[in-house]
Amino acid sequence: MRLRALLETDALGLRLLGGDEELDRSVRGVMTTDLKDPSRYLTGGELVLTGLAWHRGAEDSEPFVRILSGAGVAGLAAGEAELGAIPDDLIEACRRHRLPLFAVHETVAFAMITEHVVRQVSGERAGDLAAVVDRHRRLMTSGPAGGGPEVVLDLLGSDLDLHAWVLSPTGRQIAGAGAPLSGPVGAELAGLHLAAVRSGRRAPHRATVDGVTYSLFPIRNNGRGAVPASRDVRESVLSDWLLAVEADAGDWPAARLDLLQGVTQLIAVERDRRDAARTVRRRLAQEVLELVQAGAPPAEIAARLRVAAPVLLPGLGTAPHWQVVVARVEWDDADAPGGNASGIAGGPVAQALLEEILVDPAVTGPDSADRIAVAHTGDEAIALVPLPALADVRPEADGTADGDTPADPAKDPALHADALLAAVRAPLSAGLAGDGRLTLGVSASVHSPEGLRGALEEARHARRVAAARPGRVCAAGHHELASHVLLLPFVPDDVRRAFTARLLDPLRDYDRRHRAELIPTLEAFLDCDGSWTRCAARLHLHVNTLRYRVGRIEQLTGRDLSRLEDKLDFFLALRMS
């Protein structure tokens, strides 16, 4: 029952002295005490009745109320028979601790209040238990086979007034009843859930986002690909769904918690069914991948792609283009430096994760991943992503489509590495915690089977570039492979330091002693492709002053900035510094 109900019962004659904003607290029981410290008898949620025999002076109120508040009691009801009126110091202490305080008239017996509260609480518990049993029956007969997770979530809303959503590990909404969660809220809830799972905390996990409290329940994979409970949690944490309920499950009875656990099991059945439906797409991807890696004739690969296209893009009238995305999930191992020595099979983890990442985060529902075909080999997952062959978005050599219409990047269906992880980086970093890494590489799109082998190698090279960067979640695209950016990450740190020190330290020392700005001058000179006039104009210098500075740079370093080799060395040193 709620504290508010006590005031609505005229027979009790209670007067509220403070805490009107806390009247929606739940009352689980009642306790009568005149001890100065009753903490050993409190479990939380009680209405405490006291005759104030413990009150000898104003200094007694604060420690008494602090003990009650710390124990999580619902409220305090003080009798007026002992002192005639409730002391002001007690009223003030309850106000400071936000503890609702009631005055009990001297004509009202504590036994009467106790009997009323016990009768109400017991009746509600019995009614709630009966309702829970009935809901179990209804959920089992109206589960996923009868219409998907939405049916179960609708029952939670109509019967228990609970708003709930099924979320992916990245926070994408898969199902929900009522108003959808916003993308940022879903991502934050997913991140908090993954962090709680990785820390070993017991579910359900309590989370507060934007002032709203949620309880997060894991939805375990129970199918053939399920990870045994005794295995490492890292094998499933990045692929399991979760159920987010807008409520604090901390004060729920065991029967209601059991009901929600039953809900997660029903949704897990639906998850297993939909995972099984992905088997065909995975098999298609595996077959194409094996042909590509084996160097099969393009005609054979093309025939396999013609089989795959209707499955991945049903109803598409034209043959799609293709992109390849490669992902790898690696876990640190304190006992074995380097590699995936933790013993966790990285391929299946990366496969499930890549199937989620490649879904547009703005798209809700579980079936939006039907276009994605992901295979895995070893610790690597490889996605074959079809792209509609939209002639009006393909730029020609002169930067236009169809020769006269400017290309519209907004309509470009191709995947881009930076954008791919933007919406999911935060929750995935929480799931990877301090010992995991996700690296991902994206190829350019190819228009024929002959290009798939090159696209696969391109995506693998891009992933290695991403792996050389700091951070738990990194991605790189094909455009980064045609630049010095490709080379710099693979230069050992000690070589970098030695190279940059040899070229730039003399200039830094000179700048520090003379405030000569040789380093900024060198950067501007290289940015202007060695043009004296343009560089002087950029730096607002006379050309003769610029020539003097460049001469000083050459003197200090023993290099000649008119030579291409020396310009390139300076350029790389500045990029690595």
Short mmCIF file of C-alpha atoms in Angstrom, two decimals, residues 121-450:
data_model
loop_
_atom_site.label_atom_id
_atom_site.label_comp_id
_atom_site.label_asym_id
_atom_site.label_seq_id
_atom_site.Cartn_x
_atom_site.Cartn_y
_atom_site.Cartn_z
CA VAL A 121 -0.55 -5.17 2.72
CA SER A 122 -1.46 -8.85 3.05
CA GLY A 123 -4.50 -8.42 0.83
CA GLU A 124 -2.49 -6.62 -1.85
CA ARG A 125 0.22 -9.29 -1.78
CA ALA A 126 -2.31 -12.06 -2.17
CA GLY A 127 -4.05 -10.23 -5.00
CA ASP A 128 -0.76 -9.44 -6.72
CA LEU A 129 0.38 -13.05 -6.47
CA ALA A 130 -2.87 -14.31 -7.96
CA ALA A 131 -2.59 -11.76 -10.76
CA VAL A 132 1.01 -12.74 -11.43
CA VAL A 133 0.06 -16.39 -11.74
CA ASP A 134 -2.67 -15.46 -14.20
CA ARG A 135 -0.30 -13.28 -16.20
CA HIS A 136 2.19 -16.11 -16.41
CA ARG A 137 -0.52 -18.22 -17.98
CA ARG A 138 -1.50 -15.47 -20.42
CA LEU A 139 2.09 -14.75 -21.38
CA MET A 140 2.83 -18.39 -22.06
CA THR A 141 -0.21 -18.66 -24.37
CA SER A 142 0.36 -15.28 -26.07
CA GLY A 143 4.13 -15.36 -26.37
CA PRO A 144 6.38 -14.62 -29.32
CA ALA A 145 4.81 -17.25 -31.55
CA GLY A 146 1.58 -15.27 -31.30
CA GLY A 147 3.00 -12.02 -32.67
CA GLY A 148 6.54 -11.32 -31.51
CA PRO A 149 7.97 -9.51 -28.46
CA GLU A 150 5.45 -6.67 -28.88
CA VAL A 151 2.64 -8.97 -27.68
CA VAL A 152 4.47 -9.68 -24.44
CA LEU A 153 5.36 -6.02 -23.92
CA ASP A 154 1.75 -4.97 -24.57
CA LEU A 155 0.62 -7.35 -21.82
CA LEU A 156 3.13 -5.84 -19.42
CA GLY A 157 1.75 -2.41 -20.20
CA SER A 158 -1.93 -3.29 -19.98
CA ASP A 159 -1.76 -5.62 -16.96
CA LEU A 160 1.07 -4.22 -14.86
CA ASP A 161 1.28 -0.65 -16.20
CA LEU A 162 4.94 -1.24 -17.07
CA HIS A 163 6.56 0.47 -20.04
CA ALA A 164 9.23 -1.82 -21.50
CA TRP A 165 11.52 -2.07 -24.51
CA VAL A 166 13.75 -4.76 -25.99
CA LEU A 167 17.14 -3.31 -26.92
CA SER A 168 20.15 -4.62 -28.80
CA PRO A 169 23.66 -4.47 -27.27
CA THR A 170 24.13 -1.11 -29.03
CA GLY A 171 20.86 0.34 -27.68
CA ARG A 172 18.86 0.00 -30.91
CA GLN A 173 15.19 -0.59 -30.18
CA ILE A 174 14.08 -4.03 -31.35
CA ALA A 175 10.61 -3.97 -29.83
CA GLY A 176 8.56 -1.76 -27.57
CA ALA A 177 5.07 -0.98 -26.37
CA GLY A 178 4.01 2.65 -26.53
CA ALA A 179 6.34 5.55 -27.22
CA PRO A 180 9.79 4.53 -28.50
CA LEU A 181 12.95 5.32 -26.56
CA SER A 182 15.15 8.00 -28.06
CA GLY A 183 18.40 6.82 -29.62
CA PRO A 184 20.67 8.49 -27.02
CA VAL A 185 18.66 7.03 -24.12
CA GLY A 186 18.75 3.54 -25.63
CA ALA A 187 22.50 3.78 -26.22
CA GLU A 188 23.13 4.96 -22.66
CA LEU A 189 20.98 2.18 -21.17
CA ALA A 190 22.81 -0.40 -23.28
CA GLY A 191 26.16 0.95 -22.13
CA LEU A 192 25.13 0.87 -18.47
CA HIS A 193 23.82 -2.68 -18.88
CA LEU A 194 27.00 -3.91 -20.58
CA ALA A 195 29.15 -2.28 -17.90
CA ALA A 196 27.08 -3.94 -15.16
CA VAL A 197 27.33 -7.35 -16.82
CA ARG A 198 31.09 -7.00 -17.26
CA SER A 199 31.49 -6.03 -13.60
CA GLY A 200 29.63 -9.18 -12.51
CA ARG A 201 26.72 -7.37 -10.85
CA ARG A 202 23.57 -9.38 -10.35
CA ALA A 203 20.58 -8.59 -12.57
CA PRO A 204 18.27 -6.77 -12.78
CA HIS A 205 20.51 -3.71 -13.10
CA ARG A 206 19.19 -0.35 -11.94
CA ALA A 207 19.92 2.63 -14.19
CA THR A 208 18.84 6.27 -14.15
CA VAL A 209 18.89 8.31 -17.36
CA ASP A 210 17.56 11.88 -17.59
CA GLY A 211 15.94 11.49 -14.17
CA VAL A 212 14.02 8.32 -15.13
CA THR A 213 14.76 5.02 -13.38
CA TYR A 214 14.94 1.80 -15.40
CA SER A 215 15.50 -1.84 -14.50
CA LEU A 216 17.56 -3.79 -17.02
CA PHE A 217 17.11 -7.53 -17.48
CA PRO A 218 19.45 -9.58 -19.69
CA ILE A 219 17.82 -11.71 -22.40
CA ARG A 220 20.01 -14.79 -22.64
CA ASN A 221 20.49 -16.71 -25.87
CA ASN A 222 19.00 -20.16 -25.25
CA GLY A 223 19.41 -21.62 -28.74
CA ARG A 224 21.98 -23.93 -30.29
CA GLY A 225 24.55 -21.14 -30.32
CA ALA A 226 24.07 -20.31 -26.67
CA VAL A 227 27.09 -19.90 -24.44
CA PRO A 228 27.08 -22.29 -21.42
CA ALA A 229 26.62 -20.48 -18.12
CA SER A 230 30.01 -21.66 -16.94
CA ARG A 231 31.83 -20.04 -19.89
CA ASP A 232 33.36 -16.58 -20.03
CA VAL A 233 30.73 -13.81 -20.08
CA ARG A 234 32.73 -12.05 -22.80
CA GLU A 235 31.58 -14.67 -25.28
CA SER A 236 27.99 -13.42 -25.11
CA VAL A 237 27.97 -9.92 -23.62
CA LEU A 238 28.24 -8.22 -27.01
CA SER A 239 25.41 -10.18 -28.61
CA ASP A 240 22.70 -10.58 -25.94
CA TRP A 241 19.56 -8.44 -26.05
CA LEU A 242 18.23 -6.72 -22.93
CA LEU A 243 14.81 -5.80 -21.56
CA ALA A 244 14.56 -2.23 -20.23
CA VAL A 245 11.61 -1.61 -17.89
CA GLU A 246 10.70 1.89 -16.74
CA ALA A 247 10.48 1.04 -13.05
CA ASP A 248 12.68 0.34 -10.04
CA ALA A 249 12.58 -3.41 -9.50
CA GLY A 250 14.40 -3.06 -6.19
CA ASP A 251 11.14 -3.08 -4.21
CA TRP A 252 9.31 -5.72 -6.26
CA PRO A 253 8.11 -8.95 -4.63
CA ALA A 254 9.74 -12.17 -5.75
CA ALA A 255 6.65 -13.22 -7.73
CA ARG A 256 6.83 -10.12 -9.94
CA LEU A 257 10.55 -10.59 -10.53
CA ASP A 258 9.82 -14.19 -11.56
CA LEU A 259 7.26 -12.88 -14.02
CA LEU A 260 9.81 -10.57 -15.67
CA GLN A 261 12.30 -13.42 -15.83
CA GLY A 262 9.64 -15.41 -17.64
CA VAL A 263 9.18 -12.52 -20.05
CA THR A 264 12.89 -12.52 -20.89
CA GLN A 265 12.73 -16.26 -21.55
CA LEU A 266 9.82 -15.80 -23.96
CA ILE A 267 11.68 -13.06 -25.82
CA ALA A 268 14.78 -15.27 -25.89
CA VAL A 269 12.73 -17.89 -27.75
CA GLU A 270 11.89 -15.28 -30.36
CA ARG A 271 15.55 -14.27 -30.53
CA ASP A 272 16.51 -17.89 -31.19
CA ARG A 273 13.89 -18.16 -33.94
CA ARG A 274 15.18 -15.06 -35.70
CA ASP A 275 18.78 -16.16 -35.32
CA ALA A 276 17.85 -19.40 -37.04
CA ALA A 277 16.39 -17.37 -39.90
CA ARG A 278 19.79 -15.75 -40.37
CA THR A 279 21.34 -19.13 -41.10
CA VAL A 280 20.60 -18.89 -44.83
CA ARG A 281 22.20 -15.46 -45.14
CA ARG A 282 25.23 -16.58 -43.17
CA ARG A 283 25.61 -19.65 -45.36
CA LEU A 284 25.43 -17.52 -48.52
CA ALA A 285 28.11 -15.22 -47.20
CA GLN A 286 30.29 -18.18 -46.22
CA GLU A 287 30.01 -19.74 -49.66
CA VAL A 288 30.85 -16.49 -51.48
CA LEU A 289 33.73 -15.81 -49.09
CA GLU A 290 35.23 -19.28 -49.65
CA LEU A 291 35.03 -18.82 -53.43
CA VAL A 292 36.69 -15.40 -53.24
CA GLN A 293 39.50 -16.57 -50.98
CA ALA A 294 40.09 -19.67 -53.10
CA GLY A 295 40.50 -17.53 -56.23
CA ALA A 296 37.47 -19.02 -57.99
CA PRO A 297 36.66 -17.79 -61.52
CA PRO A 298 34.59 -14.58 -61.54
CA ALA A 299 31.79 -16.36 -63.41
CA GLU A 300 31.38 -18.83 -60.55
CA ILE A 301 31.34 -16.04 -57.97
CA ALA A 302 28.84 -14.09 -60.08
CA ALA A 303 26.53 -17.11 -60.19
CA ARG A 304 26.66 -17.39 -56.41
CA LEU A 305 25.95 -13.66 -56.06
CA ARG A 306 22.91 -13.97 -58.30
CA VAL A 307 21.58 -16.55 -55.85
CA ALA A 308 22.35 -14.28 -52.89
CA ALA A 309 20.86 -11.07 -54.28
CA PRO A 310 17.15 -12.06 -54.08
CA VAL A 311 17.62 -13.31 -50.52
CA LEU A 312 19.39 -10.18 -49.32
CA LEU A 313 17.49 -7.64 -51.39
CA PRO A 314 14.08 -9.13 -52.20
CA GLY A 315 12.29 -7.35 -54.99
CA LEU A 316 15.35 -5.45 -56.22
CA GLY A 317 15.19 -5.17 -59.99
CA THR A 318 18.87 -4.46 -60.66
CA ALA A 319 21.99 -6.25 -59.57
CA PRO A 320 23.48 -4.62 -56.49
CA HIS A 321 26.96 -3.40 -55.89
CA TRP A 322 28.83 -4.86 -52.93
CA GLN A 323 30.96 -3.69 -50.05
CA VAL A 324 33.07 -5.81 -47.73
CA VAL A 325 33.42 -5.06 -44.01
CA VAL A 326 35.90 -6.90 -41.82
CA ALA A 327 35.71 -6.89 -38.01
CA ARG A 328 37.81 -8.42 -35.27
CA VAL A 329 37.17 -8.62 -31.52
CA GLU A 330 40.22 -9.29 -29.37
CA TRP A 331 40.58 -9.70 -25.61
CA ASP A 332 43.68 -9.04 -23.55
CA ASP A 333 45.22 -11.80 -21.47
CA ALA A 334 47.52 -10.96 -18.62
CA ASP A 335 49.29 -14.31 -18.94
CA ALA A 336 49.99 -14.13 -22.66
CA PRO A 337 51.04 -10.87 -24.28
CA GLY A 338 49.52 -10.23 -27.70
CA GLY A 339 46.92 -12.13 -29.65
CA ASN A 340 43.62 -13.54 -28.56
CA ALA A 341 45.20 -15.74 -25.92
CA SER A 342 42.17 -15.55 -23.65
CA GLY A 343 40.82 -18.66 -25.38
CA ILE A 344 37.62 -16.91 -26.47
CA ALA A 345 36.62 -17.70 -30.06
CA GLY A 346 36.63 -14.24 -31.61
CA GLY A 347 34.91 -15.12 -34.88
CA PRO A 348 31.38 -15.84 -33.60
CA VAL A 349 31.51 -12.82 -31.26
CA ALA A 350 32.57 -10.53 -34.10
CA GLN A 351 29.97 -12.07 -36.42
CA ALA A 352 27.04 -11.35 -34.09
CA LEU A 353 28.38 -7.90 -33.33
CA LEU A 354 28.92 -7.00 -36.99
CA GLU A 355 25.37 -8.09 -37.84
CA GLU A 356 24.18 -5.51 -35.31
CA ILE A 357 26.59 -2.72 -36.23
CA LEU A 358 25.63 -2.81 -39.90
CA VAL A 359 21.99 -2.06 -39.10
CA ASP A 360 21.00 1.59 -39.37
CA PRO A 361 20.65 2.66 -35.68
CA ALA A 362 17.66 4.85 -36.62
CA VAL A 363 15.73 1.78 -37.84
CA THR A 364 13.71 -0.09 -35.21
CA GLY A 365 12.72 -3.73 -35.33
CA PRO A 366 14.73 -6.93 -35.57
CA ASP A 367 14.25 -7.54 -39.30
CA SER A 368 16.18 -4.52 -40.54
CA ALA A 369 19.31 -6.71 -40.56
CA ASP A 370 17.89 -9.00 -43.26
CA ARG A 371 20.15 -7.41 -45.88
CA ILE A 372 23.31 -8.26 -43.99
CA ALA A 373 25.22 -11.47 -44.69
CA VAL A 374 28.11 -12.10 -42.29
CA ALA A 375 30.47 -15.05 -42.21
CA HIS A 376 33.40 -15.72 -39.91
CA THR A 377 36.72 -17.40 -40.37
CA GLY A 378 39.06 -17.82 -37.41
CA ASP A 379 38.86 -14.71 -35.23
CA GLU A 380 37.65 -12.54 -38.10
CA ALA A 381 34.10 -11.70 -39.21
CA ILE A 382 33.47 -10.68 -42.81
CA ALA A 383 30.29 -9.00 -44.01
CA LEU A 384 29.07 -8.98 -47.58
CA VAL A 385 26.85 -5.90 -47.84
CA PRO A 386 24.72 -5.39 -50.97
CA LEU A 387 24.14 -1.84 -52.19
CA PRO A 388 21.39 -0.86 -54.61
CA ALA A 389 22.80 0.06 -58.02
CA LEU A 390 21.49 3.62 -58.02
CA ALA A 391 22.75 5.31 -61.18
CA ASP A 392 21.72 8.71 -59.93
CA VAL A 393 24.13 8.61 -57.01
CA ARG A 394 27.21 7.22 -58.77
CA PRO A 395 29.65 10.05 -59.47
CA GLU A 396 31.25 9.98 -62.92
CA ALA A 397 34.79 11.04 -63.64
CA ASP A 398 33.82 14.72 -63.78
CA GLY A 399 32.04 14.57 -60.42
CA THR A 400 28.55 14.31 -61.83
CA ALA A 401 26.01 11.53 -62.23
CA ASP A 402 24.77 10.75 -65.72
CA GLY A 403 27.17 13.35 -67.02
CA ASP A 404 25.17 16.45 -66.11
CA THR A 405 23.56 16.08 -62.68
CA PRO A 406 25.73 16.71 -59.59
CA ALA A 407 26.11 13.65 -57.39
CA ASP A 408 24.20 13.80 -54.14
CA PRO A 409 26.29 12.38 -51.24
CA ALA A 410 23.17 12.28 -49.05
CA LYS A 411 21.76 9.55 -51.32
CA ASP A 412 24.97 7.56 -51.37
CA PRO A 413 24.08 4.11 -49.98
CA ALA A 414 27.72 3.15 -49.36
CA LEU A 415 28.95 2.50 -45.82
CA HIS A 416 31.50 4.90 -44.34
CA ALA A 417 33.83 3.80 -41.56
CA ASP A 418 33.56 6.93 -39.39
CA ALA A 419 29.77 7.03 -39.50
CA LEU A 420 29.41 3.28 -38.99
CA LEU A 421 30.51 3.28 -35.35
CA ALA A 422 29.44 6.79 -34.37
CA ALA A 423 26.15 5.73 -32.78
CA VAL A 424 27.42 2.54 -31.15
CA ARG A 425 30.93 3.41 -29.97
CA ALA A 426 29.92 4.37 -26.39
CA PRO A 427 27.86 1.26 -25.47
CA LEU A 428 30.32 -1.11 -27.15
CA SER A 429 33.23 0.47 -25.28
CA ALA A 430 31.38 -0.29 -22.04
CA GLY A 431 30.94 -3.92 -23.09
CA LEU A 432 34.60 -4.22 -24.06
CA ALA A 433 35.52 -2.65 -20.69
CA GLY A 434 39.25 -2.53 -20.06
CA ASP A 435 40.33 -5.71 -21.80
CA GLY A 436 38.62 -5.86 -25.19
CA ARG A 437 39.05 -4.19 -28.58
CA LEU A 438 36.89 -3.97 -31.68
CA THR A 439 38.57 -2.99 -34.94
CA LEU A 440 36.78 -2.65 -38.22
CA GLY A 441 37.73 -2.01 -41.86
CA VAL A 442 35.48 -0.97 -44.75
CA SER A 443 36.20 -1.46 -48.43
CA ALA A 444 35.10 0.67 -51.36
CA SER A 445 32.07 -0.57 -53.28
CA VAL A 446 32.69 -2.88 -56.21
CA HIS A 447 30.46 -3.39 -59.21
CA SER A 448 31.49 -6.85 -60.37
CA PRO A 449 32.58 -10.22 -58.94
CA GLU A 450 36.14 -9.55 -60.15
#
